[in-house]
mmCIF file of N, CA and C and ligand atoms in Angstrom:
data_model
loop_
_atom_site.group_PDB
_atom_site.id
_atom_site.type_symbol
_atom_site.label_atom_id
_atom_site.label_comp_id
_atom_site.label_asym_id
_atom_site.label_seq_id
_atom_site.Cartn_x
_atom_site.Cartn_y
_atom_site.Cartn_z
ATOM 1 N N MET N 160 -7.705 11.294 9.871
ATOM 2 C CA MET N 160 -9.012 10.646 10.400
ATOM 3 C C MET N 160 -8.526 9.625 11.797
ATOM 4 N N GLU N 161 -9.606 10.329 12.343
ATOM 5 C CA GLU N 161 -9.219 9.507 13.934
ATOM 6 C C GLU N 161 -8.752 8.381 13.935
ATOM 7 N N ASP N 162 -8.418 7.646 14.942
ATOM 8 C CA ASP N 162 -8.328 6.192 14.527
ATOM 9 C C ASP N 162 -8.428 5.379 13.643
ATOM 10 N N CYS N 163 -7.814 5.798 12.311
ATOM 11 C CA CYS N 163 -7.226 5.170 11.486
ATOM 12 C C CYS N 163 -5.789 5.159 11.819
ATOM 13 N N ILE N 164 -5.023 4.036 11.535
ATOM 14 C CA ILE N 164 -3.836 3.802 11.974
ATOM 15 C C ILE N 164 -3.465 3.940 10.874
ATOM 16 N N PHE N 165 -3.085 4.547 9.700
ATOM 17 C CA PHE N 165 -2.405 3.836 8.408
ATOM 18 C C PHE N 165 -2.569 6.059 8.889
ATOM 19 N N CYS N 166 -2.867 6.582 8.782
ATOM 20 C CA CYS N 166 -3.348 7.898 9.415
ATOM 21 C C CYS N 166 -2.564 8.073 10.427
ATOM 22 N N LYS N 167 -3.072 7.500 10.844
ATOM 23 C CA LYS N 167 -1.319 7.531 12.295
ATOM 24 C C LYS N 167 -0.425 7.314 12.070
ATOM 25 N N ILE N 168 0.250 6.429 11.110
ATOM 26 C CA ILE N 168 1.806 5.901 10.828
ATOM 27 C C ILE N 168 1.878 7.206 9.722
ATOM 28 N N ILE N 169 1.305 7.663 8.564
ATOM 29 C CA ILE N 169 1.810 9.623 7.940
ATOM 30 C C ILE N 169 1.782 10.461 9.019
ATOM 31 N N GLU N 170 0.985 10.475 9.645
ATOM 32 C CA GLU N 170 1.174 11.845 11.192
ATOM 33 C C GLU N 170 2.587 11.571 11.802
ATOM 34 N N GLY N 171 3.136 10.700 12.031
ATOM 35 C CA GLY N 171 4.416 10.084 12.259
ATOM 36 C C GLY N 171 3.549 9.630 14.854
ATOM 37 N N LYS N 172 2.548 9.715 14.547
ATOM 38 C CA LYS N 172 2.375 9.110 15.484
ATOM 39 C C LYS N 172 2.230 7.962 16.533
ATOM 40 N N ILE N 173 2.543 6.921 15.343
ATOM 41 C CA ILE N 173 2.896 5.511 15.671
ATOM 42 C C ILE N 173 3.847 5.690 14.757
ATOM 43 N N PRO N 174 4.814 4.574 15.091
ATOM 44 C CA PRO N 174 6.257 4.728 13.586
ATOM 45 C C PRO N 174 5.678 3.633 12.726
ATOM 46 N N GLY N 175 6.086 3.857 11.126
ATOM 47 C CA GLY N 175 6.362 2.708 10.414
ATOM 48 C C GLY N 175 7.213 3.432 9.266
ATOM 49 N N ASP N 176 8.135 2.574 9.155
ATOM 50 C CA ASP N 176 9.067 2.090 8.225
ATOM 51 C C ASP N 176 9.158 2.902 6.833
ATOM 52 N N PHE N 177 9.571 3.514 6.870
ATOM 53 C CA PHE N 177 9.284 3.766 5.285
ATOM 54 C C PHE N 177 10.052 4.094 4.561
ATOM 55 N N VAL N 178 10.114 3.983 2.892
ATOM 56 C CA VAL N 178 10.800 4.058 1.814
ATOM 57 C C VAL N 178 10.470 4.481 0.997
ATOM 58 N N PHE N 179 9.801 5.250 0.700
ATOM 59 C CA PHE N 179 8.693 6.556 0.206
ATOM 60 C C PHE N 179 8.231 7.371 0.718
ATOM 61 N N LYS N 180 8.506 8.729 0.145
ATOM 62 C CA LYS N 180 7.575 9.686 0.620
ATOM 63 C C LYS N 180 7.685 11.035 -0.202
ATOM 64 N N ASP N 181 6.203 11.536 -0.535
ATOM 65 C CA ASP N 181 6.563 11.895 -1.457
ATOM 66 C C ASP N 181 5.050 13.588 -0.813
ATOM 67 N N ASP N 182 4.943 14.314 -1.795
ATOM 68 C CA ASP N 182 3.219 15.184 -0.315
ATOM 69 C C ASP N 182 2.477 14.373 -0.774
ATOM 70 N N GLU N 183 1.857 13.735 -1.966
ATOM 71 C CA GLU N 183 0.800 13.359 -1.256
ATOM 72 C C GLU N 183 0.358 11.391 -1.036
ATOM 73 N N ILE N 184 1.650 11.076 -1.152
ATOM 74 C CA ILE N 184 1.916 9.175 -1.733
ATOM 75 C C ILE N 184 2.918 8.660 -0.141
ATOM 76 N N VAL N 185 2.736 8.236 0.744
ATOM 77 C CA VAL N 185 4.487 7.745 1.335
ATOM 78 C C VAL N 185 3.778 5.879 1.065
ATOM 79 N N ALA N 186 5.199 5.206 1.575
ATOM 80 C CA ALA N 186 5.145 3.855 1.281
ATOM 81 C C ALA N 186 5.710 3.260 2.722
ATOM 82 N N PHE N 187 5.413 2.280 3.038
ATOM 83 C CA PHE N 187 6.156 1.721 3.995
ATOM 84 C C PHE N 187 6.244 0.637 4.193
ATOM 85 N N LYS N 188 7.111 -0.579 4.976
ATOM 86 C CA LYS N 188 7.236 -1.976 4.962
ATOM 87 C C LYS N 188 6.285 -2.253 5.660
ATOM 88 N N ASP N 189 5.361 -3.304 4.962
ATOM 89 C CA ASP N 189 4.073 -4.385 5.709
ATOM 90 C C ASP N 189 4.686 -4.468 6.992
ATOM 91 N N ILE N 190 3.985 -4.383 8.346
ATOM 92 C CA ILE N 190 4.404 -4.754 10.045
ATOM 93 C C ILE N 190 4.215 -6.437 9.655
ATOM 94 N N HIS N 191 3.020 -7.125 8.955
ATOM 95 C CA HIS N 191 3.557 -8.913 8.655
ATOM 96 C C HIS N 191 3.778 -9.343 7.190
ATOM 97 N N PRO N 192 5.273 -9.263 6.804
ATOM 98 C CA PRO N 192 4.731 -9.462 5.231
ATOM 99 C C PRO N 192 4.815 -10.340 5.309
ATOM 100 N N LEU N 193 4.161 -10.953 4.029
ATOM 101 C CA LEU N 193 3.668 -12.228 3.258
ATOM 102 C C LEU N 193 4.341 -13.377 2.564
ATOM 103 N N THR N 194 5.503 -11.554 1.893
ATOM 104 C CA THR N 194 6.327 -12.759 1.334
ATOM 105 C C THR N 194 7.524 -11.771 1.371
ATOM 106 N N PRO N 195 9.261 -11.917 0.851
ATOM 107 C CA PRO N 195 10.258 -11.623 1.372
ATOM 108 C C PRO N 195 10.050 -9.849 1.515
ATOM 109 N N THR N 196 9.702 -9.007 0.559
ATOM 110 C CA THR N 196 9.209 -8.346 -0.049
ATOM 111 C C THR N 196 8.114 -7.793 0.202
ATOM 112 N N HIS N 197 7.442 -7.011 1.404
ATOM 113 C CA HIS N 197 6.083 -7.090 1.024
ATOM 114 C C HIS N 197 5.975 -5.455 1.495
ATOM 115 N N LEU N 198 5.976 -4.513 0.978
ATOM 116 C CA LEU N 198 5.066 -2.835 0.804
ATOM 117 C C LEU N 198 4.172 -2.317 0.837
ATOM 118 N N LEU N 199 3.558 -1.103 1.371
ATOM 119 C CA LEU N 199 2.018 -0.642 1.445
ATOM 120 C C LEU N 199 1.884 0.353 0.093
ATOM 121 N N VAL N 200 1.702 0.980 -0.612
ATOM 122 C CA VAL N 200 0.968 2.331 -0.939
ATOM 123 C C VAL N 200 0.518 2.738 -0.605
ATOM 124 N N VAL N 201 0.213 3.848 -0.116
ATOM 125 C CA VAL N 201 -0.371 4.555 0.731
ATOM 126 C C VAL N 201 -1.003 6.285 0.172
ATOM 127 N N PRO N 202 -1.759 6.520 -0.292
ATOM 128 C CA PRO N 202 -1.636 8.018 -0.138
ATOM 129 C C PRO N 202 -2.378 8.794 1.712
ATOM 130 N N ILE N 203 -2.111 9.766 1.210
ATOM 131 C CA ILE N 203 -2.087 10.717 2.782
ATOM 132 C C ILE N 203 -3.428 11.102 3.110
ATOM 133 N N LYS N 204 -4.107 11.516 2.204
ATOM 134 C CA LYS N 204 -5.181 11.353 2.127
ATOM 135 C C LYS N 204 -6.412 10.527 2.492
ATOM 136 N N HIS N 205 -6.690 10.320 3.586
ATOM 137 C CA HIS N 205 -7.809 9.200 4.039
ATOM 138 C C HIS N 205 -9.078 9.248 3.049
ATOM 139 N N ILE N 206 -8.495 7.768 1.985
ATOM 140 C CA ILE N 206 -9.527 7.469 1.264
ATOM 141 C C ILE N 206 -10.049 6.203 1.309
ATOM 142 N N GLY N 207 -10.905 5.653 2.722
ATOM 143 C CA GLY N 207 -11.445 4.216 2.864
ATOM 144 C C GLY N 207 -11.109 3.472 1.079
ATOM 145 N N ALA N 208 -11.773 3.188 0.868
ATOM 146 C CA ALA N 208 -11.853 2.063 -0.326
ATOM 147 C C ALA N 208 -11.068 2.314 -1.447
ATOM 148 N N LEU N 209 -11.346 1.745 -2.103
ATOM 149 C CA LEU N 209 -11.907 1.116 -3.592
ATOM 150 C C LEU N 209 -12.587 2.567 -3.899
ATOM 151 N N THR N 210 -14.020 1.921 -3.039
ATOM 152 C CA THR N 210 -15.454 1.773 -3.978
ATOM 153 C C THR N 210 -15.493 3.925 -3.058
ATOM 154 N N ASP N 211 -14.562 4.309 -2.037
ATOM 155 C CA ASP N 211 -14.684 6.028 -2.160
ATOM 156 C C ASP N 211 -13.687 6.709 -3.058
ATOM 157 N N LEU N 212 -13.011 6.331 -4.426
ATOM 158 C CA LEU N 212 -12.016 6.691 -4.734
ATOM 159 C C LEU N 212 -12.951 8.134 -6.023
ATOM 160 N N ALA N 213 -13.323 9.313 -6.019
ATOM 161 C CA ALA N 213 -13.033 10.272 -7.063
ATOM 162 C C ALA N 213 -12.897 9.842 -8.269
ATOM 163 N N THR N 214 -13.747 10.645 -9.157
ATOM 164 C CA THR N 214 -13.391 10.437 -10.659
ATOM 165 C C THR N 214 -11.979 11.522 -10.123
ATOM 166 N N THR N 215 -11.969 12.184 -9.997
ATOM 167 C CA THR N 215 -10.861 13.434 -9.620
ATOM 168 C C THR N 215 -9.765 12.907 -9.001
ATOM 169 N N ASP N 216 -9.586 11.416 -8.614
ATOM 170 C CA ASP N 216 -8.873 10.544 -8.188
ATOM 171 C C ASP N 216 -7.542 9.905 -9.342
ATOM 172 N N ASN N 217 -8.199 10.180 -9.995
ATOM 173 C CA ASN N 217 -7.388 9.138 -10.857
ATOM 174 C C ASN N 217 -5.446 9.264 -11.125
ATOM 175 N N THR N 218 -5.454 10.747 -11.233
ATOM 176 C CA THR N 218 -4.490 11.390 -11.243
ATOM 177 C C THR N 218 -3.542 10.416 -10.502
ATOM 178 N N LEU N 219 -4.178 10.631 -9.237
ATOM 179 C CA LEU N 219 -3.841 9.891 -7.483
ATOM 180 C C LEU N 219 -3.485 7.932 -7.249
ATOM 181 N N MET N 220 -4.236 7.936 -8.145
ATOM 182 C CA MET N 220 -4.132 6.929 -8.587
ATOM 183 C C MET N 220 -2.789 6.094 -9.161
ATOM 184 N N GLY N 221 -2.614 6.525 -11.171
ATOM 185 C CA GLY N 221 -1.919 6.428 -11.181
ATOM 186 C C GLY N 221 -0.628 6.905 -10.770
ATOM 187 N N ASN N 222 -0.754 7.682 -10.638
ATOM 188 C CA ASN N 222 1.017 8.346 -9.452
ATOM 189 C C ASN N 222 1.034 6.735 -8.185
ATOM 190 N N MET N 223 0.215 6.286 -7.596
ATOM 191 C CA MET N 223 0.069 4.969 -6.931
ATOM 192 C C MET N 223 1.430 4.892 -7.069
ATOM 193 N N ILE N 224 0.522 3.735 -8.271
ATOM 194 C CA ILE N 224 0.853 2.285 -9.562
ATOM 195 C C ILE N 224 2.374 2.495 -9.972
ATOM 196 N N ALA N 225 2.870 4.271 -10.392
ATOM 197 C CA ALA N 225 3.681 4.595 -10.757
ATOM 198 C C ALA N 225 4.958 4.152 -8.992
ATOM 199 N N VAL N 226 4.263 5.011 -7.957
ATOM 200 C CA VAL N 226 5.181 4.970 -6.861
ATOM 201 C C VAL N 226 5.306 2.790 -6.354
ATOM 202 N N ALA N 227 4.353 2.436 -6.408
ATOM 203 C CA ALA N 227 4.478 1.007 -6.519
ATOM 204 C C ALA N 227 5.608 0.095 -7.270
ATOM 205 N N ASN N 228 5.374 0.655 -8.619
ATOM 206 C CA ASN N 228 6.681 0.306 -9.732
ATOM 207 C C ASN N 228 7.553 0.950 -8.935
ATOM 208 N N LYS N 229 7.852 2.333 -8.627
ATOM 209 C CA LYS N 229 9.472 2.696 -8.341
ATOM 210 C C LYS N 229 10.284 2.271 -6.633
ATOM 211 N N VAL N 230 9.182 1.880 -5.623
ATOM 212 C CA VAL N 230 9.839 1.077 -5.189
ATOM 213 C C VAL N 230 10.045 -0.745 -4.992
ATOM 214 N N ALA N 231 9.219 -1.323 -5.930
ATOM 215 C CA ALA N 231 9.514 -2.572 -6.333
ATOM 216 C C ALA N 231 11.339 -2.487 -7.249
ATOM 217 N N ARG N 232 11.133 -1.330 -7.323
ATOM 218 C CA ARG N 232 12.109 -1.158 -8.507
ATOM 219 C C ARG N 232 13.356 -0.899 -6.917
ATOM 220 N N ASP N 233 12.788 -0.210 -6.710
ATOM 221 C CA ASP N 233 14.341 0.057 -5.283
ATOM 222 C C ASP N 233 15.133 -0.973 -4.923
ATOM 223 N N GLU N 234 13.399 -1.764 -3.891
ATOM 224 C CA GLU N 234 14.128 -3.151 -3.384
ATOM 225 C C GLU N 234 14.405 -4.045 -4.041
ATOM 226 N N ARG N 235 14.176 -3.794 -5.231
ATOM 227 C CA ARG N 235 15.081 -4.833 -6.183
ATOM 228 C C ARG N 235 14.193 -6.434 -6.630
ATOM 229 N N ILE N 236 13.129 -6.016 -6.614
ATOM 230 C CA ILE N 236 11.927 -6.802 -7.220
ATOM 231 C C ILE N 236 11.600 -6.838 -8.491
ATOM 232 N N ALA N 237 12.044 -5.701 -9.210
ATOM 233 C CA ALA N 237 11.546 -5.728 -10.428
ATOM 234 C C ALA N 237 11.525 -6.762 -11.954
ATOM 235 N N ASP N 238 13.088 -7.082 -11.108
ATOM 236 C CA ASP N 238 13.466 -8.112 -12.719
ATOM 237 C C ASP N 238 12.407 -9.262 -12.241
ATOM 238 N N SER N 239 12.583 -9.922 -11.282
ATOM 239 C CA SER N 239 11.850 -11.069 -10.902
ATOM 240 C C SER N 239 10.179 -11.265 -10.905
ATOM 241 N N GLY N 240 9.957 -9.751 -10.264
ATOM 242 C CA GLY N 240 8.296 -9.996 -10.536
ATOM 243 C C GLY N 240 8.148 -9.314 -9.753
ATOM 244 N N TYR N 241 6.752 -9.134 -9.295
ATOM 245 C CA TYR N 241 6.232 -8.712 -8.388
ATOM 246 C C TYR N 241 4.760 -8.569 -8.645
ATOM 247 N N ARG N 242 3.508 -8.305 -7.652
ATOM 248 C CA ARG N 242 2.630 -8.354 -7.308
ATOM 249 C C ARG N 242 1.951 -7.273 -6.435
ATOM 250 N N LEU N 243 0.646 -6.501 -7.778
ATOM 251 C CA LEU N 243 0.358 -5.333 -6.969
ATOM 252 C C LEU N 243 -0.889 -5.520 -6.435
ATOM 253 N N VAL N 244 -1.841 -5.899 -4.958
ATOM 254 C CA VAL N 244 -3.078 -6.300 -5.289
ATOM 255 C C VAL N 244 -3.206 -5.164 -4.128
ATOM 256 N N ILE N 245 -5.039 -4.683 -4.293
ATOM 257 C CA ILE N 245 -6.136 -4.448 -3.476
ATOM 258 C C ILE N 245 -7.600 -4.363 -2.946
ATOM 259 N N ASN N 246 -6.661 -5.085 -1.897
ATOM 260 C CA ASN N 246 -7.838 -5.481 -0.883
ATOM 261 C C ASN N 246 -9.522 -4.653 -0.960
ATOM 262 N N SER N 247 -10.216 -4.521 -1.490
ATOM 263 C CA SER N 247 -11.554 -3.216 -0.485
ATOM 264 C C SER N 247 -12.414 -4.071 -0.715
ATOM 265 N N GLY N 248 -13.106 -3.965 1.028
ATOM 266 C CA GLY N 248 -14.434 -4.468 1.465
ATOM 267 C C GLY N 248 -14.632 -5.739 2.311
ATOM 268 N N LYS N 249 -15.409 -6.332 2.763
ATOM 269 C CA LYS N 249 -15.100 -7.494 3.554
ATOM 270 C C LYS N 249 -14.885 -8.440 2.854
ATOM 271 N N HIS N 250 -15.612 -9.060 2.104
ATOM 272 C CA HIS N 250 -14.929 -10.396 0.670
ATOM 273 C C HIS N 250 -13.842 -10.113 1.099
ATOM 274 N N ALA N 251 -12.991 -9.038 0.276
ATOM 275 C CA ALA N 251 -11.658 -8.517 -0.133
ATOM 276 C C ALA N 251 -10.559 -9.653 0.726
ATOM 277 N N GLY N 252 -11.237 -9.152 2.199
ATOM 278 C CA GLY N 252 -9.961 -9.704 3.206
ATOM 279 C C GLY N 252 -9.351 -7.609 3.375
ATOM 280 N N GLN N 253 -9.910 -6.638 3.381
ATOM 281 C CA GLN N 253 -9.764 -5.603 3.981
ATOM 282 C C GLN N 253 -9.937 -5.287 5.036
ATOM 283 N N LEU N 254 -8.470 -5.208 6.042
ATOM 284 C CA LEU N 254 -8.148 -4.973 7.611
ATOM 285 C C LEU N 254 -8.704 -3.521 7.983
ATOM 286 N N VAL N 255 -7.706 -2.668 6.909
ATOM 287 C CA VAL N 255 -7.008 -1.723 7.021
ATOM 288 C C VAL N 255 -8.016 -0.004 6.196
ATOM 289 N N ALA N 256 -8.797 -0.095 6.941
ATOM 290 C CA ALA N 256 -9.906 1.050 6.049
ATOM 291 C C ALA N 256 -9.694 2.294 5.599
ATOM 292 N N HIS N 257 -8.113 2.446 5.196
ATOM 293 C CA HIS N 257 -7.510 3.663 4.033
ATOM 294 C C HIS N 257 -7.388 2.561 3.386
ATOM 295 N N LEU N 258 -7.666 3.306 1.839
ATOM 296 C CA LEU N 258 -6.625 2.704 0.787
ATOM 297 C C LEU N 258 -5.300 2.431 0.668
ATOM 298 N N HIS N 259 -4.538 0.481 -0.043
ATOM 299 C CA HIS N 259 -3.721 1.299 -0.057
ATOM 300 C C HIS N 259 -2.558 -0.385 -0.984
ATOM 301 N N ILE N 260 -2.167 0.496 -1.344
ATOM 302 C CA ILE N 260 -1.665 -0.982 -2.762
ATOM 303 C C ILE N 260 -0.356 -1.932 -2.528
ATOM 304 N N HIS N 261 -0.641 -3.046 -1.919
ATOM 305 C CA HIS N 261 -0.126 -4.141 -1.417
ATOM 306 C C HIS N 261 0.984 -4.285 -2.415
ATOM 307 N N VAL N 262 3.020 -3.998 -2.782
ATOM 308 C CA VAL N 262 3.705 -4.809 -3.676
ATOM 309 C C VAL N 262 3.705 -5.746 -2.742
ATOM 310 N N LEU N 263 4.308 -7.333 -3.701
ATOM 311 C CA LEU N 263 4.148 -8.365 -3.311
ATOM 312 C C LEU N 263 5.797 -8.796 -4.365
ATOM 313 N N GLY N 264 6.939 -9.460 -3.531
ATOM 314 C CA GLY N 264 8.246 -9.941 -4.699
ATOM 315 C C GLY N 264 8.725 -10.754 -3.913
ATOM 316 N N GLY N 265 9.782 -11.231 -4.064
ATOM 317 C CA GLY N 265 11.055 -11.594 -4.101
ATOM 318 C C GLY N 265 11.103 -12.978 -3.389
ATOM 319 N N ARG N 266 9.555 -14.082 -4.089
ATOM 320 C CA ARG N 266 9.117 -14.761 -3.950
ATOM 321 C C ARG N 266 8.814 -15.440 -5.249
ATOM 322 N N GLN N 267 9.274 -16.952 -5.637
ATOM 323 C CA GLN N 267 7.585 -17.245 -6.545
ATOM 324 C C GLN N 267 6.387 -17.834 -5.942
ATOM 325 N N MET N 268 5.141 -16.604 -6.311
ATOM 326 C CA MET N 268 3.937 -17.135 -6.144
ATOM 327 C C MET N 268 3.093 -17.604 -7.287
ATOM 328 N N SER N 269 2.072 -17.961 -6.642
ATOM 329 C CA SER N 269 1.277 -19.392 -7.849
ATOM 330 C C SER N 269 -0.242 -17.796 -8.219
ATOM 331 N N GLY N 270 -0.437 -18.879 -8.912
ATOM 332 C CA GLY N 270 -1.219 -17.954 -9.947
ATOM 333 C C GLY N 270 -3.027 -18.031 -8.871
ATOM 334 N N ASP N 271 -2.818 -18.147 -7.407
ATOM 335 C CA ASP N 271 -4.160 -18.732 -6.833
ATOM 336 C C ASP N 271 -4.197 -17.736 -5.578
ATOM 337 N N PHE N 272 -4.427 -16.495 -5.924
ATOM 338 C CA PHE N 272 -5.673 -15.473 -5.454
ATOM 339 C C PHE N 272 -5.826 -14.890 -4.161
ATOM 340 N N ASP N 273 -6.667 -17.033 -3.424
ATOM 341 C CA ASP N 273 -6.952 -16.664 -2.050
ATOM 342 C C ASP N 273 -5.774 -16.936 -1.091
HETATM 343 P P1 LIG V 494 -5.654 -5.321 4.069
HETATM 344 O O1 LIG V 494 -5.688 -6.401 4.787
HETATM 345 O O2 LIG V 494 -5.593 -5.595 2.818
HETATM 346 O O3 LIG V 494 -6.627 -4.328 4.862
HETATM 347 O O4 LIG V 494 -4.406 -4.924 4.185
HETATM 348 C C1 LIG V 494 -3.614 -4.015 5.531
HETATM 349 C C2 LIG V 494 -2.128 -4.592 5.533
HETATM 350 O O5 LIG V 494 -2.044 -3.209 6.651
HETATM 351 C C3 LIG V 494 -2.027 -6.339 6.297
HETATM 352 O O6 LIG V 494 -0.888 -6.242 5.452
HETATM 353 C C4 LIG V 494 -0.902 -5.410 7.953
HETATM 354 O O7 LIG V 494 -0.295 -6.361 7.935
HETATM 355 C C5 LIG V 494 -1.327 -4.269 7.682
HETATM 356 N N1 LIG V 494 -0.108 -3.633 8.701
HETATM 357 C C6 LIG V 494 -1.450 -3.475 9.607
HETATM 358 N N2 LIG V 494 -0.669 -2.755 10.969
HETATM 359 C C7 LIG V 494 0.503 -1.386 10.546
HETATM 360 C C8 LIG V 494 1.861 -1.512 11.375
HETATM 361 N N3 LIG V 494 1.369 -0.251 12.019
HETATM 362 N N4 LIG V 494 2.647 -0.882 10.059
HETATM 363 C C9 LIG V 494 2.571 -1.771 8.464
HETATM 364 N N5 LIG V 494 1.718 -2.088 8.228
HETATM 365 C C10 LIG V 494 0.520 -3.011 8.812
HETATM 366 ZN ZN1 LIG V 495 -6.637 6.970 7.330
#
């Protein structure tokens, strides 16, 4: 996908600090971390947002959560606890129009989602 920053990271055209790669999913460090550990789990296939998911993507989404859990364990935030966030669309504050799961952890968070 032209002009998609995450597609460019996946293709190696701009740098990414990868912590995981397989044939359908990558994970890399967020460039502006909101928590001590802040990773992004991203499908290699360009999917714009949650609203663009097809029912055939159900397995992919399950695999993305499994990767989020794995990288949380690898980065040692699993025992203390972590949060998965998917922003979809303008009101949610989605800035990058390539579906991604934020993996946030390493400090105490409030219950406030805003
Ligand atoms: P969202 O608001 O859910 O679309 O989140 C987009 C995230 O992508 C933000 O947390 C940004 O800090 C992050 N981001 C933007 N550009 C890059 C980049 N080049 N490398 C890593 N993370 C990025
Ligand atoms: Zn993309």
